mmCIF file of C-alpha atoms in Angstrom:
data_model
loop_
_atom_site.group_PDB
_atom_site.id
_atom_site.type_symbol
_atom_site.label_atom_id
_atom_site.label_comp_id
_atom_site.label_asym_id
_atom_site.label_seq_id
_atom_site.Cartn_x
_atom_site.Cartn_y
_atom_site.Cartn_z
ATOM 1 C CA PRO A 1 58.883 9.467 1.020
ATOM 2 C CA PRO A 2 56.536 7.787 -1.642
ATOM 3 C CA LEU A 3 52.765 8.237 -1.172
ATOM 4 C CA THR A 4 51.607 4.903 0.288
ATOM 5 C CA PRO A 5 49.133 3.873 2.781
ATOM 6 C CA ARG A 6 51.388 3.130 5.529
ATOM 7 C CA ASN A 7 53.360 6.653 4.917
ATOM 8 C CA CYS A 8 50.035 8.352 4.854
ATOM 9 C CA LEU A 9 48.964 6.806 8.127
ATOM 10 C CA GLY A 10 52.080 7.794 9.809
ATOM 11 C CA GLN A 11 51.790 11.398 8.902
ATOM 12 C CA LEU A 12 48.289 11.719 9.711
ATOM 13 C CA HIS A 13 48.948 10.946 13.197
ATOM 14 C CA ARG A 14 52.400 12.907 13.850
ATOM 15 C CA PRO A 15 50.913 16.277 15.067
ATOM 16 C CA PHE A 16 50.476 16.188 18.828
ATOM 17 C CA ASP A 17 47.063 17.830 19.718
ATOM 18 C CA PRO A 18 45.632 16.306 23.006
ATOM 19 C CA LEU A 19 42.895 18.893 23.036
ATOM 20 C CA SER A 20 41.954 18.313 19.425
ATOM 21 C CA LEU A 21 42.202 22.041 18.667
ATOM 22 C CA MET A 22 43.151 21.380 15.151
ATOM 23 C CA LEU A 23 41.025 18.514 14.604
ATOM 24 C CA PRO A 24 38.810 19.988 12.042
ATOM 25 C CA TYR A 25 41.508 20.311 9.446
ATOM 26 C CA MET A 26 42.934 16.642 10.266
ATOM 27 C CA MET A 27 39.393 15.264 9.957
ATOM 28 C CA THR A 28 39.903 16.067 6.469
ATOM 29 C CA GLY A 29 42.886 13.723 6.335
ATOM 30 C CA LYS A 30 41.092 10.974 8.346
ATOM 31 C CA LEU A 31 38.180 10.972 5.764
ATOM 32 C CA LEU A 32 40.661 11.137 2.936
ATOM 33 C CA TYR A 33 42.460 8.175 4.244
ATOM 34 C CA ARG A 34 39.339 6.034 4.618
ATOM 35 C CA GLU A 35 38.469 6.826 1.010
ATOM 36 C CA THR A 36 41.926 5.592 0.178
ATOM 37 C CA LEU A 37 41.711 2.434 1.902
ATOM 38 C CA MET A 38 38.531 1.709 0.285
ATOM 39 C CA LEU A 39 39.458 2.544 -2.995
ATOM 40 C CA ALA A 40 42.663 0.507 -2.733
ATOM 41 C CA LYS A 41 40.973 -2.308 -1.283
ATOM 42 C CA LYS A 42 38.355 -2.398 -4.223
ATOM 43 C CA GLU A 43 41.148 -2.311 -6.778
ATOM 44 C CA ASN A 44 43.273 -5.024 -5.117
ATOM 45 C CA LEU A 45 40.243 -7.344 -4.758
ATOM 46 C CA GLY A 46 39.700 -7.217 -1.009
ATOM 47 C CA GLN A 47 43.258 -6.632 0.020
ATOM 48 C CA ILE A 48 45.209 -3.495 1.119
ATOM 49 C CA LEU A 49 48.994 -3.290 -0.078
ATOM 50 C CA TRP A 50 50.356 -1.081 2.743
ATOM 51 C CA ASP A 51 53.658 -0.223 0.893
ATOM 52 C CA SER A 52 52.071 0.221 -2.676
ATOM 53 C CA GLN A 53 51.114 3.510 -4.387
ATOM 54 C CA ILE A 54 47.901 4.977 -3.415
ATOM 55 C CA PRO A 55 45.421 5.460 -6.293
ATOM 56 C CA THR A 56 46.356 8.214 -8.837
ATOM 57 C CA GLN A 57 43.121 9.978 -8.799
ATOM 58 C CA LEU A 58 43.687 10.907 -4.830
ATOM 59 C CA ARG A 59 47.221 11.899 -5.144
ATOM 60 C CA PRO A 60 46.470 15.600 -5.831
ATOM 61 C CA LYS A 61 44.362 15.584 -2.655
ATOM 62 C CA TRP A 62 46.909 13.920 -0.231
ATOM 63 C CA ILE A 63 49.507 16.573 -1.621
ATOM 64 C CA LYS A 64 47.310 19.586 -0.918
ATOM 65 C CA PHE A 65 46.580 17.993 2.376
ATOM 66 C CA PHE A 66 50.274 17.693 3.615
ATOM 67 C CA LYS A 67 50.922 21.282 2.273
ATOM 68 C CA GLY A 68 48.043 22.338 4.705
ATOM 69 C CA MET A 69 49.698 20.575 7.473
ATOM 70 C CA LEU A 70 52.773 23.104 7.302
ATOM 71 C CA ASP A 71 50.461 26.008 7.726
ATOM 72 C CA LEU A 72 49.079 24.702 10.925
ATOM 73 C CA ARG A 73 52.322 26.149 12.587
ATOM 74 C CA ASP A 74 50.826 29.774 12.022
ATOM 75 C CA ILE A 75 47.610 29.195 13.986
ATOM 76 C CA GLU A 76 47.956 30.601 17.298
ATOM 77 C CA ILE A 77 45.284 29.889 20.101
ATOM 78 C CA ASP A 78 45.404 31.230 23.802
ATOM 79 C CA ARG A 79 46.817 28.345 26.079
ATOM 80 C CA SER A 80 44.320 29.522 28.668
ATOM 81 C CA TYR A 81 40.795 29.733 27.799
ATOM 82 C CA LYS A 82 40.079 31.760 30.851
ATOM 83 C CA PRO A 83 40.356 35.450 29.989
ATOM 84 C CA PRO A 84 42.222 37.610 32.575
ATOM 85 C CA ASN A 85 39.456 40.249 32.967
ATOM 86 C CA GLN A 86 36.893 37.568 33.916
ATOM 87 C CA LYS A 87 34.102 39.154 36.460
ATOM 88 C CA PRO A 88 35.035 38.070 39.919
ATOM 89 C CA GLY A 89 32.382 35.898 41.598
ATOM 90 C CA THR A 90 30.985 34.607 38.392
ATOM 91 C CA ASN A 91 31.225 30.987 37.184
ATOM 92 C CA PRO A 92 31.567 30.386 33.258
ATOM 93 C CA VAL A 93 28.895 28.490 31.342
ATOM 94 C CA LEU A 94 29.869 25.410 29.313
ATOM 95 C CA ILE A 95 28.368 25.138 25.941
ATOM 96 C CA THR A 96 28.794 22.247 23.446
ATOM 97 C CA PHE A 97 27.849 21.937 19.818
ATOM 98 C CA ASP A 98 27.317 18.513 18.373
ATOM 99 C CA ASP A 99 26.707 16.940 14.766
ATOM 100 C CA GLY A 100 26.521 14.103 12.695
ATOM 101 C CA ASN A 101 26.609 13.164 9.065
ATOM 102 C CA PRO A 102 26.840 9.800 7.118
ATOM 103 C CA ASN A 103 30.659 9.614 7.986
ATOM 104 C CA SER A 104 31.433 10.849 11.190
ATOM 105 C CA PHE A 105 30.256 12.764 14.284
ATOM 106 C CA GLY A 106 31.872 15.029 16.884
ATOM 107 C CA VAL A 107 31.269 17.687 19.355
ATOM 108 C CA VAL A 108 33.131 21.118 20.354
ATOM 109 C CA ALA A 109 33.021 22.691 23.950
ATOM 110 C CA TYR A 110 33.410 26.493 24.702
ATOM 111 C CA GLY A 111 33.541 28.233 27.741
ATOM 112 C CA LEU A 112 31.181 31.395 27.938
ATOM 113 C CA PHE A 113 32.632 33.914 30.580
ATOM 114 C CA GLU A 114 31.335 37.299 31.932
ATOM 115 C CA LEU A 115 33.703 40.107 31.893
ATOM 116 C CA ILE A 116 34.303 43.059 34.083
ATOM 117 C CA ASP A 117 32.899 45.306 31.691
ATOM 118 C CA GLY A 118 29.549 43.537 31.337
ATOM 119 C CA THR A 119 30.299 41.696 28.111
ATOM 120 C CA ARG A 120 30.578 38.094 27.298
ATOM 121 C CA GLN A 121 33.486 36.254 25.940
ATOM 122 C CA SER A 122 33.601 32.456 24.599
ATOM 123 C CA ASN A 123 36.728 30.497 24.077
ATOM 124 C CA LEU A 124 37.251 27.058 22.797
ATOM 125 C CA ILE A 125 38.142 24.493 25.213
ATOM 126 C CA CYS A 126 38.489 21.200 23.301
ATOM 127 C CA ALA A 127 36.807 18.998 20.740
ATOM 128 C CA LYS A 128 36.424 15.548 20.046
ATOM 129 C CA ALA A 129 35.338 13.811 17.028
ATOM 130 C CA ARG A 130 35.051 10.016 15.612
ATOM 131 C CA LEU A 131 34.679 8.479 12.433
ATOM 132 C CA GLY A 132 31.273 6.222 12.127
ATOM 133 C CA PRO A 133 31.580 2.512 11.573
ATOM 134 C CA ILE A 134 31.843 1.557 7.863
ATOM 135 C CA THR A 135 28.914 -0.686 8.384
ATOM 136 C CA GLN A 136 26.527 2.218 9.464
ATOM 137 C CA GLU A 137 27.770 4.551 6.808
ATOM 138 C CA GLY A 138 25.024 6.893 5.505
ATOM 139 C CA ASP A 139 22.952 6.753 8.621
ATOM 140 C CA THR A 140 22.987 10.058 9.752
ATOM 141 C CA VAL A 141 20.323 10.105 12.490
ATOM 142 C CA LYS A 142 22.242 7.313 14.306
ATOM 143 C CA HIS A 143 25.747 9.462 14.089
ATOM 144 C CA GLU A 144 23.788 12.651 15.047
ATOM 145 C CA LEU A 145 22.529 10.778 18.205
ATOM 146 C CA ALA A 146 26.055 9.408 18.876
ATOM 147 C CA GLY A 147 27.085 13.097 18.573
ATOM 148 C CA ALA A 148 24.839 13.932 21.159
ATOM 149 C CA VAL A 149 26.050 11.049 23.694
ATOM 150 C CA LEU A 150 29.506 12.325 22.933
ATOM 151 C CA ALA A 151 28.714 15.676 23.929
ATOM 152 C CA THR A 152 27.267 14.584 27.342
ATOM 153 C CA ARG A 153 30.595 12.626 27.909
ATOM 154 C CA LEU A 154 32.705 15.372 26.965
ATOM 155 C CA ALA A 155 30.981 17.833 29.193
ATOM 156 C CA LYS A 156 31.115 15.299 32.382
ATOM 157 C CA TRP A 157 34.907 14.873 31.670
ATOM 158 C CA ILE A 158 35.582 18.611 31.546
ATOM 159 C CA ARG A 159 33.657 19.319 34.481
ATOM 160 C CA GLU A 160 35.455 16.613 36.271
ATOM 161 C CA GLU A 161 39.034 17.216 35.145
ATOM 162 C CA SER A 162 39.063 20.935 34.947
ATOM 163 C CA ASN A 163 39.608 23.191 37.968
ATOM 164 C CA LEU A 164 36.715 25.544 36.923
ATOM 165 C CA ILE A 165 33.194 25.441 38.332
ATOM 166 C CA PHE A 166 30.758 25.729 35.830
ATOM 167 C CA GLU A 167 27.480 27.108 36.157
ATOM 168 C CA GLU A 168 25.803 24.822 33.728
ATOM 169 C CA HIS A 169 25.984 23.008 30.730
ATOM 170 C CA VAL A 170 23.989 24.056 27.642
ATOM 171 C CA PRO A 171 24.371 21.710 24.640
ATOM 172 C CA PHE A 172 23.355 22.597 21.104
ATOM 173 C CA THR A 173 22.566 20.416 18.429
ATOM 174 C CA ASP A 174 21.135 20.971 14.692
ATOM 175 C CA SER A 175 18.875 17.832 14.523
ATOM 176 C CA MET A 176 15.427 18.319 15.500
ATOM 177 C CA ILE A 177 15.051 14.532 15.465
ATOM 178 C CA VAL A 178 17.667 13.762 18.142
ATOM 179 C CA LYS A 179 16.054 16.695 20.289
ATOM 180 C CA ALA A 180 12.667 15.176 20.097
ATOM 181 C CA MET A 181 13.983 11.641 20.889
ATOM 182 C CA ILE A 182 15.684 13.044 24.045
ATOM 183 C CA LYS A 183 12.367 14.445 25.094
ATOM 184 C CA ARG A 184 10.741 10.802 25.140
ATOM 185 C CA ASP A 185 10.979 7.878 27.146
ATOM 186 C CA ASN A 186 14.064 5.610 25.961
ATOM 187 C CA TYR A 187 12.315 2.343 26.537
ATOM 188 C CA GLY A 188 10.014 2.942 23.448
ATOM 189 C CA PHE A 189 12.982 2.792 20.825
ATOM 190 C CA ASN A 190 15.065 0.028 19.631
ATOM 191 C CA THR A 191 18.145 -1.180 21.534
ATOM 192 C CA TYR A 192 20.627 1.003 19.733
ATOM 193 C CA THR A 193 18.687 4.139 20.287
ATOM 194 C CA SER A 194 17.229 3.479 23.618
ATOM 195 C CA LEU A 195 20.667 2.721 25.337
ATOM 196 C CA ARG A 196 22.111 6.170 24.089
ATOM 197 C CA VAL A 197 18.909 8.155 24.988
ATOM 198 C CA GLY A 198 18.959 6.679 28.190
ATOM 199 C CA GLU A 199 22.599 7.854 28.572
ATOM 200 C CA ILE A 200 21.873 11.495 27.471
ATOM 201 C CA GLN A 201 18.907 11.506 29.888
ATOM 202 C CA GLN A 202 20.859 10.221 32.695
ATOM 203 C CA ASN A 203 23.801 12.754 32.282
ATOM 204 C CA SER A 204 21.615 15.845 31.268
ATOM 205 C CA THR A 205 17.904 16.886 31.044
ATOM 206 C CA ALA A 206 15.745 17.381 27.941
ATOM 207 C CA LYS A 207 15.167 20.816 28.533
ATOM 208 C CA GLU A 208 18.997 21.640 28.254
ATOM 209 C CA PHE A 209 19.406 20.661 24.594
ATOM 210 C CA LEU A 210 18.767 23.527 22.272
ATOM 211 C CA TRP A 211 18.846 23.587 18.686
ATOM 212 C CA THR A 212 20.819 25.559 16.237
ATOM 213 C CA PRO A 213 20.885 25.655 12.395
ATOM 214 C CA GLY A 214 23.389 23.803 10.593
ATOM 215 C CA ASN A 215 25.162 26.652 9.310
ATOM 216 C CA GLN A 216 25.775 28.263 12.665
ATOM 217 C CA ASN A 217 27.134 25.008 14.198
ATOM 218 C CA PRO A 218 30.651 25.109 14.536
ATOM 219 C CA SER A 219 30.939 21.448 15.103
ATOM 220 C CA ASP A 220 29.861 20.936 11.488
ATOM 221 C CA ARG A 221 33.546 21.497 10.502
ATOM 222 C CA LEU A 222 34.578 18.468 12.725
ATOM 223 C CA THR A 223 32.356 16.195 10.880
ATOM 224 C CA ARG A 224 33.213 17.191 7.137
ATOM 225 C CA GLY A 225 36.618 18.747 7.483
ATOM 226 C CA CYS A 226 37.748 22.104 6.758
ATOM 227 C CA SER A 227 40.300 24.228 5.237
ATOM 228 C CA ILE A 228 43.140 26.114 7.084
ATOM 229 C CA GLU A 229 41.187 29.424 6.399
ATOM 230 C CA GLU A 230 38.094 28.247 8.156
ATOM 231 C CA LEU A 231 40.290 26.912 11.235
ATOM 232 C CA LYS A 232 41.481 30.472 11.427
ATOM 233 C CA SER A 233 38.220 32.075 11.868
ATOM 234 C CA GLU A 234 36.560 33.283 14.863
ATOM 235 C CA ASP A 235 33.560 30.981 14.445
ATOM 236 C CA TRP A 236 35.947 28.198 15.462
ATOM 237 C CA ILE A 237 38.034 29.765 17.825
ATOM 238 C CA HIS A 238 35.117 31.534 19.841
ATOM 239 C CA GLY A 239 31.952 30.122 18.369
ATOM 240 C CA PRO A 240 29.120 31.693 16.705
ATOM 241 C CA PRO A 241 28.630 35.354 17.111
ATOM 242 C CA TRP A 242 25.393 35.260 18.846
ATOM 243 C CA ILE A 243 26.682 33.123 21.796
ATOM 244 C CA VAL A 244 27.735 36.068 23.552
ATOM 245 C CA LEU A 245 24.419 37.705 23.364
ATOM 246 C CA ASP A 246 21.311 37.659 25.639
ATOM 247 C CA ARG A 247 19.561 34.162 25.442
ATOM 248 C CA CYS A 248 16.663 36.138 23.906
ATOM 249 C CA PHE A 249 18.938 36.544 20.765
ATOM 250 C CA TRP A 250 19.824 32.768 20.456
ATOM 251 C CA PRO A 251 17.971 30.666 17.599
ATOM 252 C CA ASP A 252 14.387 30.226 17.746
ATOM 253 C CA GLN A 253 13.415 26.966 19.752
ATOM 254 C CA SER A 254 9.785 26.875 18.889
ATOM 255 C CA LEU A 255 10.406 24.867 15.826
ATOM 256 C CA THR A 256 8.229 21.365 15.690
ATOM 257 C CA LEU A 257 8.892 18.273 13.771
ATOM 258 C CA THR A 258 7.828 17.984 10.234
ATOM 259 C CA PRO A 259 5.881 14.779 9.280
ATOM 260 C CA GLN A 260 8.806 13.341 7.586
ATOM 261 C CA MET A 261 10.988 13.757 10.870
ATOM 262 C CA GLU A 262 7.950 12.051 12.715
ATOM 263 C CA GLU A 263 8.419 9.278 10.449
ATOM 264 C CA VAL A 264 12.034 8.897 10.937
ATOM 265 C CA VAL A 265 11.530 8.797 14.804
ATOM 266 C CA ALA A 266 8.801 6.160 14.236
ATOM 267 C CA SER A 267 11.275 4.132 12.444
ATOM 268 C CA LEU A 268 13.587 3.829 15.260
ATOM 269 C CA LYS A 269 10.997 2.541 17.796
ATOM 270 C CA LYS A 270 10.753 -0.963 18.827
ATOM 271 C CA LYS A 271 9.271 -3.447 16.341
ATOM 272 C CA THR A 272 6.911 -5.743 18.004
ATOM 273 C CA VAL A 273 5.720 -8.918 16.105
ATOM 274 C CA ALA A 274 2.507 -10.750 17.326
ATOM 275 C CA THR A 275 1.565 -14.061 16.536
ATOM 276 C CA VAL A 276 -1.987 -15.296 16.660
ATOM 277 C CA THR A 277 -2.700 -19.061 16.728
ATOM 278 C CA ASN A 278 -5.964 -21.052 17.467
ATOM 279 C CA LYS A 279 -4.006 -24.187 18.330
ATOM 280 C CA VAL A 280 -4.708 -25.459 21.712
ATOM 281 C CA ALA A 281 -1.824 -27.342 23.595
ATOM 282 C CA VAL A 282 -2.998 -30.446 25.451
ATOM 283 C CA VAL A 283 -0.798 -31.661 27.991
ATOM 284 C CA THR A 284 -1.329 -35.375 29.228
ATOM 285 C CA LYS A 285 -0.178 -36.571 32.390
ATOM 286 C CA ASP A 286 1.029 -40.138 33.177
ATOM 287 C CA TRP A 287 1.231 -42.005 36.194
ATOM 288 C CA VAL A 288 4.774 -40.559 36.819
ATOM 289 C CA ASP A 289 3.127 -37.224 37.039
ATOM 290 C CA GLU A 290 0.620 -38.579 39.568
ATOM 291 C CA MET A 291 3.529 -39.972 41.587
ATOM 292 C CA CYS A 292 5.439 -36.614 41.656
ATOM 293 C CA GLU A 293 2.333 -34.598 42.976
ATOM 294 C CA ARG A 294 1.747 -37.100 45.765
ATOM 295 C CA SER A 295 5.317 -37.714 46.777
ATOM 296 C CA SER A 296 6.423 -34.917 49.413
ATOM 297 C CA THR A 297 10.416 -35.854 48.811
ATOM 298 C CA PHE A 298 12.309 -37.053 45.788
ATOM 299 C CA GLU A 299 13.345 -40.031 47.682
ATOM 300 C CA LYS A 300 9.882 -41.212 48.528
ATOM 301 C CA LEU A 301 9.217 -40.742 44.574
ATOM 302 C CA ILE A 302 12.129 -43.183 43.791
ATOM 303 C CA ARG A 303 11.253 -45.698 46.320
ATOM 304 C CA THR A 304 7.837 -45.836 44.793
ATOM 305 C CA VAL A 305 8.909 -46.341 41.283
ATOM 306 C CA ALA A 306 11.185 -49.176 42.575
ATOM 307 C CA ARG A 307 8.117 -50.855 43.998
ATOM 308 C CA MET A 308 6.118 -50.174 40.932
ATOM 309 C CA LYS A 309 8.671 -51.729 38.828
ATOM 310 C CA ARG A 310 8.407 -54.646 41.191
ATOM 311 C CA LEU A 311 4.568 -54.862 39.963
ATOM 312 C CA PHE A 312 5.655 -54.662 36.333
ATOM 313 C CA LYS A 313 7.699 -57.867 36.662
ATOM 314 C CA LEU A 314 4.564 -59.991 37.186
ATOM 315 C CA LYS A 315 3.937 -60.087 33.574
ATOM 316 C CA ASN A 316 7.103 -62.010 33.178
ATOM 317 C CA TYR A 317 5.838 -64.648 35.794
ATOM 318 C CA THR A 318 2.520 -65.665 34.162
ATOM 319 C CA ARG A 319 3.582 -69.336 33.612
ATOM 320 C CA PRO A 320 2.204 -71.836 36.308
ATOM 321 C CA GLU A 321 5.805 -72.843 37.475
ATOM 322 C CA ALA A 322 6.522 -69.350 38.676
ATOM 323 C CA GLU A 323 4.266 -69.258 41.567
ATOM 324 C CA VAL A 324 7.285 -68.910 43.704
ATOM 325 C CA GLU A 325 8.476 -65.788 42.013
ATOM 326 C CA ARG A 326 4.768 -64.136 41.923
ATOM 327 C CA ASN A 327 4.463 -64.837 45.752
ATOM 328 C CA HIS A 328 7.943 -63.124 46.292
ATOM 329 C CA VAL A 329 6.879 -60.141 44.437
ATOM 330 C CA PHE A 330 3.301 -59.722 46.074
ATOM 331 C CA GLN A 331 5.287 -59.845 49.820
ATOM 332 C CA SER A 332 7.564 -57.143 48.412
ATOM 333 C CA LEU A 333 4.857 -55.159 47.280
ATOM 334 C CA GLU A 334 3.080 -55.510 50.756
ATOM 335 C CA GLY A 335 6.159 -53.822 52.466
ATOM 336 C CA LYS A 336 7.329 -56.853 54.034
ATOM 337 C CA GLU A 337 10.612 -56.497 51.979
ATOM 338 C CA PRO A 338 12.488 -53.256 51.768
ATOM 339 C CA VAL A 339 13.967 -51.597 48.487
ATOM 340 C CA THR A 340 17.229 -52.811 47.792
ATOM 341 C CA ALA A 341 20.175 -50.382 46.787
ATOM 342 C CA LEU A 342 20.226 -51.757 43.395
ATOM 343 C CA GLU A 343 16.478 -51.126 42.953
ATOM 344 C CA PHE A 344 16.752 -47.824 44.344
ATOM 345 C CA LYS A 345 19.589 -46.904 41.606
ATOM 346 C CA LYS A 346 17.607 -48.563 38.898
ATOM 347 C CA ALA A 347 14.625 -46.567 39.632
ATOM 348 C CA TRP A 348 16.705 -43.287 39.990
ATOM 349 C CA TYR A 349 17.956 -44.102 36.484
ATOM 350 C CA TRP A 350 14.671 -44.978 34.885
ATOM 351 C CA LEU A 351 13.176 -41.600 36.256
ATOM 352 C CA ILE A 352 16.093 -39.640 34.512
ATOM 353 C CA GLU A 353 15.614 -41.455 31.222
ATOM 354 C CA HIS A 354 11.718 -41.128 31.342
ATOM 355 C CA GLU A 355 11.993 -37.276 31.821
ATOM 356 C CA GLN A 356 14.713 -36.856 29.109
ATOM 357 C CA LYS A 357 12.580 -38.774 26.537
ATOM 358 C CA ARG A 358 9.545 -36.499 27.318
ATOM 359 C CA LYS A 359 11.018 -33.091 27.605
ATOM 360 C CA LEU A 360 14.646 -32.809 26.419
ATOM 361 C CA ILE A 361 15.194 -31.802 22.746
ATOM 362 C CA VAL A 362 18.960 -32.504 21.895
ATOM 363 C CA LYS A 363 19.182 -29.964 19.315
ATOM 364 C CA ASN A 364 18.437 -27.216 21.748
ATOM 365 C CA CYS A 365 21.538 -28.203 23.816
ATOM 366 C CA LEU A 366 24.207 -28.683 20.970
ATOM 367 C CA ASN A 367 26.524 -26.020 22.278
ATOM 368 C CA LEU A 368 26.639 -28.019 25.547
ATOM 369 C CA VAL A 369 28.367 -31.153 23.502
ATOM 370 C CA PRO A 370 25.621 -33.674 24.153
ATOM 371 C CA CYS A 371 25.880 -37.423 23.626
ATOM 372 C CA THR A 372 24.040 -40.516 24.214
ATOM 373 C CA ILE A 373 25.465 -43.253 26.508
ATOM 374 C CA THR A 374 23.869 -46.700 27.621
ATOM 375 C CA VAL A 375 24.085 -47.493 31.213
ATOM 376 C CA GLU A 376 24.064 -51.218 31.953
ATOM 377 C CA LEU A 377 22.335 -51.739 35.412
ATOM 378 C CA GLY A 378 21.427 -55.176 36.837
ATOM 379 C CA GLY A 379 20.753 -56.374 33.421
ATOM 380 C CA GLU A 380 18.677 -53.638 32.183
ATOM 381 C CA ASN A 381 19.913 -50.911 29.845
ATOM 382 C CA TYR A 382 19.257 -47.133 30.178
ATOM 383 C CA GLU A 383 20.195 -44.731 27.517
ATOM 384 C CA HIS A 384 21.044 -41.236 28.735
ATOM 385 C CA VAL A 385 21.838 -37.869 27.440
ATOM 386 C CA VAL A 386 24.862 -36.528 29.072
ATOM 387 C CA LEU A 387 27.234 -33.633 28.668
ATOM 388 C CA THR A 388 31.008 -34.172 27.800
ATOM 389 C CA GLY A 389 33.853 -31.672 27.430
ATOM 390 C CA ARG A 390 34.226 -28.509 29.150
ATOM 391 C CA VAL A 391 31.311 -26.436 29.157
ATOM 392 C CA ARG A 392 31.919 -22.592 29.700
ATOM 393 C CA SER A 393 28.777 -21.968 31.150
ATOM 394 C CA PHE A 394 28.618 -25.202 33.363
ATOM 395 C CA PRO A 395 28.770 -24.151 37.188
ATOM 396 C CA VAL A 396 31.672 -26.811 37.916
ATOM 397 C CA GLY A 397 34.551 -27.633 35.252
ATOM 398 C CA PHE A 398 34.960 -31.278 34.606
ATOM 399 C CA PHE A 399 37.111 -33.425 32.161
ATOM 400 C CA SER A 400 35.962 -35.424 28.884
ATOM 401 C CA GLU A 401 36.018 -38.634 30.698
ATOM 402 C CA PHE A 402 33.414 -37.691 33.112
ATOM 403 C CA HIS A 403 29.858 -37.579 32.254
ATOM 404 C CA HIS A 404 27.034 -35.495 33.849
ATOM 405 C CA PRO A 405 23.428 -36.863 33.310
ATOM 406 C CA ILE A 406 20.953 -34.171 32.484
#
């Protein structure tokens, strides 16, 4: 078949490898496929033509990769990672190696078994790797941290799904920066880092994470890809040679961060911006605020406002012939005449309009579809800001023909 992005993707996902034992070589194809898409998208001005020929400069790499896939059939790995001569009464140790680079991150897990003759043997259990998002391409520290998170998740999954009881989990990382971040409080970092550091601390302890040199980290093959010869090596199938030795022969853990590493850790911490101002906010109270403080219930407040609105009517009755109307208002203010239903409703609407004018900023609630309506009540007009349409965060759904004053 022709070398098109569609055919390459189909062949890339053709091998069935649920435990990802051959993933280091397949990662070579995944990285090559990402490079193909990015180059094809650039040549076609942002479009990916799935049935067009891949760029000419990448054809030799794809041909070499597909030829190597045929050699995967010659690689043999024991189906059972538990050796037959395991010492009775002993439990294996789960060891993981994680790594991250500018393009991807991954983890590989081994089981360390003690044998009858007193020696130890480590066998490959499974591996996982993922391509990093293109938006974060080149951010090695974030991918190394993501690899450490993936290591704790994989270790938890192996413990829950396998029928073996592991004595402990020993995670290795080749990043001194990640190891230092895990030992610190997660709340001091930014959102991306703190969430992942918190998950690592929840599923493991900081003392468990050990450091290993990058050239002795088998998960390095997962992140950069490897050849068929590297996939057949003992370092991938059984781990580094020192893993079966006593822990005193393991890599030195007394290394400390360099000043450059400390700067990287500091760059991942929260950035707090403080604003200092000498302005003093002056809050003035009006008579409505005084009434709110003195009224014990909302109903009493409305009735008080209704009586106050009666008093405001006196300015309309200043002419001599309006003596009857003035006496009527005075009698109602003395309590001889109760507040009518119309006066109660008008006072209620007036309070809504008053508070909206003082406190409501319409531009802050544009996502709530505000609009201004005019309510005519008893010869007076009230302008209210109301919410129309369906609001996702509103506690009760309503149709567009109904209005809810705020």
